[in-house]
Coordinates of N, CA and C in Angstrom, one line a residue:
V1 N -32.5 22.7 32.3 CA -33.2 21.9 31.2 C -33.2 22.7 29.9
Q2 N -32.9 22.0 28.7 CA -33.0 22.7 27.5 C -33.7 21.8 26.5
L3 N -34.6 22.5 25.7 CA -35.2 21.8 24.7 C -35.0 22.6 23.4
V4 N -34.5 22.0 22.4 CA -34.2 22.7 21.2 C -34.9 22.0 19.9
E5 N -35.9 22.7 19.3 CA -36.6 22.2 18.2 C -35.8 22.5 16.9
S6 N -36.1 21.7 15.9 CA -35.5 21.9 14.6 C -36.4 21.2 13.6
G7 N -36.3 21.4 12.4 CA -36.9 20.7 11.3 C -38.1 21.3 10.7
G8 N -38.5 22.5 11.2 CA -39.5 23.2 10.5 C -39.2 23.8 9.1
G9 N -40.2 24.4 8.5 CA -39.9 25.0 7.2 C -41.2 25.2 6.4
L10 N -41.0 25.5 5.1 CA -42.1 25.8 4.2 C -42.4 24.6 3.4
V11 N -43.7 24.1 3.4 CA -44.0 22.9 2.6 C -45.4 23.1 2.0
Q12 N -45.5 22.4 0.8 CA -46.8 22.4 0.1 C -47.8 21.5 0.8
P13 N -49.2 21.8 0.6 CA -50.1 20.9 1.1 C -49.9 19.5 0.7
G14 N -50.2 18.5 1.5 CA -49.8 17.0 1.1 C -48.4 16.7 1.5
G15 N -47.6 17.6 1.8 CA -46.2 17.3 2.0 C -45.9 16.8 3.4
S16 N -44.6 16.5 3.7 CA -44.2 16.0 4.9 C -43.0 16.8 5.6
L17 N -43.0 16.7 6.9 CA -41.9 17.3 7.6 C -41.6 16.5 8.8
R18 N -40.3 16.4 9.2 CA -40.0 15.7 10.5 C -39.4 16.7 11.5
L19 N -40.0 16.9 12.6 CA -39.5 17.8 13.6 C -38.8 17.0 14.6
S20 N -37.6 17.6 15.1 CA -36.8 17.1 16.1 C -36.8 18.0 17.3
C21 N -36.6 17.4 18.5 CA -36.4 18.1 19.8 C -35.4 17.5 20.6
A22 N -34.2 18.1 20.5 CA -33.1 17.7 21.3 C -33.2 18.2 22.8
T23 N -33.0 17.3 23.7 CA -33.1 17.7 25.1 C -31.8 17.5 25.9
S24 N -31.7 18.3 27.0 CA -30.6 18.0 27.9 C -31.0 18.6 29.2
G25 N -30.3 18.3 30.3 CA -30.5 18.9 31.6 C -31.4 18.1 32.5
F26 N -32.0 17.0 32.0 CA -32.8 16.2 32.9 C -32.8 14.7 32.4
T27 N -33.3 13.9 33.2 CA -33.3 12.4 32.8 C -34.4 12.2 31.9
F28 N -34.1 12.2 30.6 CA -35.0 12.2 29.5 C -36.0 10.9 29.5
S29 N -35.4 9.8 29.9 CA -36.2 8.6 29.9 C -37.3 8.5 31.1
N30 N -37.3 9.5 31.9 CA -38.1 9.5 33.1 C -39.5 10.3 32.8
Y31 N -39.6 11.0 31.7 CA -40.5 12.0 31.5 C -41.3 11.8 30.1
A32 N -42.6 12.0 30.3 CA -43.4 12.1 29.0 C -43.0 13.4 28.3
M33 N -43.2 13.3 27.0 CA -42.9 14.6 26.1 C -44.1 14.9 25.3
T34 N -44.3 16.2 25.1 CA -45.4 16.7 24.3 C -45.0 17.6 23.2
W35 N -45.6 17.4 22.0 CA -45.4 18.5 21.0 C -46.7 19.3 21.1
Y36 N -46.5 20.7 21.0 CA -47.5 21.6 21.1 C -47.4 22.4 19.8
R37 N -48.4 23.2 19.4 CA -48.4 24.2 18.3 C -49.2 25.4 18.7
Q38 N -48.9 26.5 18.1 CA -49.6 27.8 18.3 C -49.6 28.5 16.9
A39 N -50.8 28.6 16.4 CA -51.1 29.4 15.2 C -51.3 30.8 15.6
P40 N -51.2 31.8 14.6 CA -51.3 33.2 14.9 C -52.8 33.4 15.4
G41 N -52.8 34.2 16.5 CA -54.1 34.5 17.1 C -54.8 33.5 17.8
K42 N -54.2 32.2 18.0 CA -54.7 31.2 18.7 C -53.9 30.8 20.0
E43 N -54.6 30.1 20.9 CA -53.7 29.6 22.0 C -52.9 28.4 21.7
R44 N -51.9 28.2 22.4 CA -51.0 26.9 22.2 C -51.8 25.7 22.6
E45 N -51.8 24.7 21.7 CA -52.6 23.5 22.0 C -51.6 22.3 21.9
P46 N -51.9 21.2 22.6 CA -51.1 20.0 22.5 C -51.5 19.2 21.3
V47 N -50.5 18.7 20.6 CA -50.6 18.0 19.4 C -50.5 16.5 19.6
A48 N -49.4 16.2 20.3 CA -49.1 14.7 20.4 C -48.3 14.6 21.8
T49 N -48.6 13.5 22.4 CA -47.8 13.1 23.7 C -47.3 11.7 23.6
I50 N -46.1 11.5 24.1 CA -45.5 10.2 24.3 C -45.1 9.9 25.7
S51 N -45.4 8.7 26.1 CA -45.1 8.3 27.5 C -43.5 8.4 27.8
H52 N -43.1 8.3 29.0 CA -41.7 8.3 29.2 C -41.0 7.0 28.6
G53 N -41.7 5.9 28.5 CA -41.1 4.7 27.9 C -41.4 4.6 26.6
G54 N -42.1 5.4 26.0 CA -42.5 5.3 24.6 C -43.7 4.4 24.2
S55 N -44.2 3.7 25.2 CA -45.2 2.7 24.8 C -46.6 3.2 24.6
S56 N -46.8 4.5 25.0 CA -48.2 5.1 24.9 C -48.1 6.4 24.2
T57 N -48.9 6.7 23.3 CA -49.1 7.9 22.6 C -50.5 8.4 22.5
N58 N -50.6 9.7 22.5 CA -51.9 10.3 22.3 C -51.9 11.5 21.3
Y59 N -52.9 11.7 20.5 CA -52.8 12.7 19.5 C -54.1 13.5 19.6
A60 N -54.1 14.8 19.2 CA -55.2 15.6 19.0 C -56.0 15.0 17.8
D61 N -57.3 15.2 17.9 CA -58.1 14.6 16.8 C -57.7 15.1 15.4
S62 N -57.3 16.4 15.4 CA -56.9 17.0 14.1 C -55.8 16.5 13.4
V63 N -54.9 15.8 14.2 CA -53.7 15.2 13.5 C -53.6 13.7 13.5
K64 N -54.6 13.0 14.1 CA -54.7 11.5 14.1 C -54.6 11.0 12.7
G65 N -53.7 10.0 12.6 CA -53.6 9.3 11.3 C -52.6 10.0 10.3
R66 N -52.1 11.2 10.8 CA -51.2 12.0 9.9 C -49.9 12.3 10.6
F67 N -49.9 12.4 11.9 CA -48.7 12.7 12.6 C -48.3 11.6 13.5
T68 N -47.0 11.4 13.7 CA -46.5 10.3 14.6 C -45.4 10.9 15.5
I69 N -45.6 10.6 16.8 CA -44.6 11.1 17.7 C -43.8 9.9 18.1
S70 N -42.4 10.1 18.3 CA -41.6 9.0 18.7 C -40.5 9.6 19.4
R71 N -39.7 8.7 20.2 CA -38.6 9.2 21.0 C -37.4 8.2 20.9
D72 N -36.2 8.9 21.0 CA -35.0 8.1 20.9 C -34.2 8.3 22.2
T73 N -34.3 7.4 23.2 CA -33.7 7.6 24.5 C -32.2 7.8 24.4
A74 N -31.6 7.0 23.5 CA -30.0 7.1 23.3 C -29.6 8.5 22.9
K75 N -30.5 9.3 22.1 CA -30.2 10.6 21.6 C -30.9 11.7 22.5
N76 N -31.6 11.3 23.5 CA -32.4 12.3 24.3 C -33.3 13.1 23.4
T77 N -33.9 12.6 22.4 CA -34.5 13.4 21.3 C -36.0 12.9 21.1
V78 N -36.9 13.7 20.9 CA -38.2 13.4 20.5 C -38.5 13.9 19.1
Y79 N -39.3 13.2 18.4 CA -39.6 13.5 17.0 C -41.1 13.6 16.7
L80 N -41.4 14.5 15.7 CA -42.8 14.5 15.2 C -42.8 14.4 13.7
Q81 N -43.2 13.2 13.3 CA -43.3 13.0 11.8 C -44.7 13.5 11.4
M82 N -44.7 14.5 10.4 CA -45.9 15.1 10.0 C -46.1 14.7 8.5
N83 N -47.2 14.1 8.1 CA -47.5 13.6 6.8 C -48.9 14.3 6.4
S84 N -49.1 14.4 5.1 CA -50.3 14.9 4.6 C -50.6 16.3 5.2
L85 N -49.7 17.1 5.2 CA -49.8 18.4 5.8 C -50.9 19.3 5.2
K86 N -51.6 20.0 6.0 CA -52.7 21.0 5.4 C -52.3 22.4 5.9
P87 N -52.9 23.3 5.2 CA -52.7 24.7 5.5 C -53.1 25.0 7.1
D88 N -54.0 24.3 7.6 CA -54.4 24.5 9.0 C -53.3 24.0 9.9
D89 N -52.3 23.3 9.5 CA -51.3 22.9 10.4 C -50.1 23.9 10.5
T90 N -50.3 25.0 9.8 CA -49.4 26.1 9.9 C -49.4 26.7 11.3
A91 N -48.2 26.7 11.9 CA -48.0 27.1 13.4 C -46.6 27.1 13.7
V92 N -46.3 27.7 14.9 CA -45.0 27.5 15.6 C -45.2 26.2 16.4
Y93 N -44.3 25.2 16.2 CA -44.4 24.0 16.9 C -43.3 24.0 18.1
Y94 N -43.8 23.6 19.2 CA -42.9 23.5 20.4 C -42.9 22.1 21.0
C95 N -41.8 21.7 21.6 CA -41.8 20.5 22.4 C -41.8 21.0 23.8
G96 N -42.4 20.1 24.7 CA -42.5 20.5 26.1 C -42.5 19.3 27.0
T97 N -42.2 19.5 28.3 CA -42.2 18.5 29.3 C -42.4 19.2 30.6
V98 N -42.8 18.4 31.6 CA -42.9 18.8 33.0 C -41.9 18.0 33.8
V99 N -41.0 18.7 34.4 CA -39.9 18.0 35.2 C -40.0 18.2 36.7
L100 N -39.9 17.1 37.5 CA -40.0 17.2 38.9 C -38.6 17.7 39.4
Q101 N -38.6 18.9 40.0 CA -37.4 19.4 40.6 C -37.6 19.6 42.1
G102 N -37.0 18.8 42.9 CA -37.4 18.9 44.4 C -38.8 18.4 44.6
S103 N -39.5 19.3 45.1 CA -41.0 18.8 45.3 C -42.0 19.6 44.3
D104 N -41.3 20.3 43.4 CA -42.1 21.1 42.4 C -42.1 20.5 41.0
W105 N -43.2 20.5 40.3 CA -43.2 20.2 38.9 C -43.2 21.4 38.1
T106 N -42.1 21.5 37.2 CA -41.9 22.7 36.5 C -42.0 22.5 35.0
P107 N -42.8 23.2 34.2 CA -43.0 23.0 32.8 C -41.9 23.7 32.0
Y108 N -41.4 23.1 31.0 CA -40.4 23.6 30.1 C -40.9 23.5 28.6
W109 N -40.5 24.5 27.8 CA -40.7 24.4 26.3 C -39.5 24.9 25.7
G110 N -39.3 24.5 24.5 CA -38.2 25.0 23.6 C -38.7 26.3 23.0
Q111 N -37.9 26.8 22.0 CA -38.0 28.1 21.4 C -39.0 28.0 20.3
G112 N -39.3 26.9 19.8 CA -40.3 26.6 18.7 C -39.5 26.7 17.4
T113 N -40.3 26.0 16.5 CA -39.9 25.9 15.1 C -41.1 26.2 14.1
Q114 N -41.0 27.1 13.2 CA -42.0 27.4 12.3 C -42.3 26.4 11.3
V115 N -43.6 26.0 11.2 CA -44.0 25.2 10.1 C -45.1 26.0 9.3
T116 N -44.8 26.1 8.0 CA -45.8 26.9 7.1 C -46.2 25.9 5.9
V117 N -47.5 25.7 5.8 CA -48.0 24.9 4.8 C -48.8 25.7 3.8
T118 N -48.3 25.9 2.6 CA -48.9 26.8 1.7 C -48.6 26.4 0.2
S119 N -49.4 26.7 -0.6 CA -49.2 26.4 -2.1 C -48.6 27.6 -2.8

């Protein structure tokens, strides 16, 4: 299982970024996907989750109305569109999933992509 994030960078408050997470090694369409973030000195927290079919999404209260999670099954990729960015959104962003392997559920994360929001 591999998850590779991209799209992070430096952006001014109010700006936008689109993160991508390219996946391989598992049947992408069978699993929900989650974007997490971890700010310096803080624990990793879930930001947005999308169901395996894409019909259901959930967001942290702090990003509702600003972030949108989506997925493209043909490309085995999940996205996070981030608008109206704030300095508090500064963090390393990770995509993650939990895959059933045999009888065990195993969590996986990518290496992360840095998002820095500053003027």
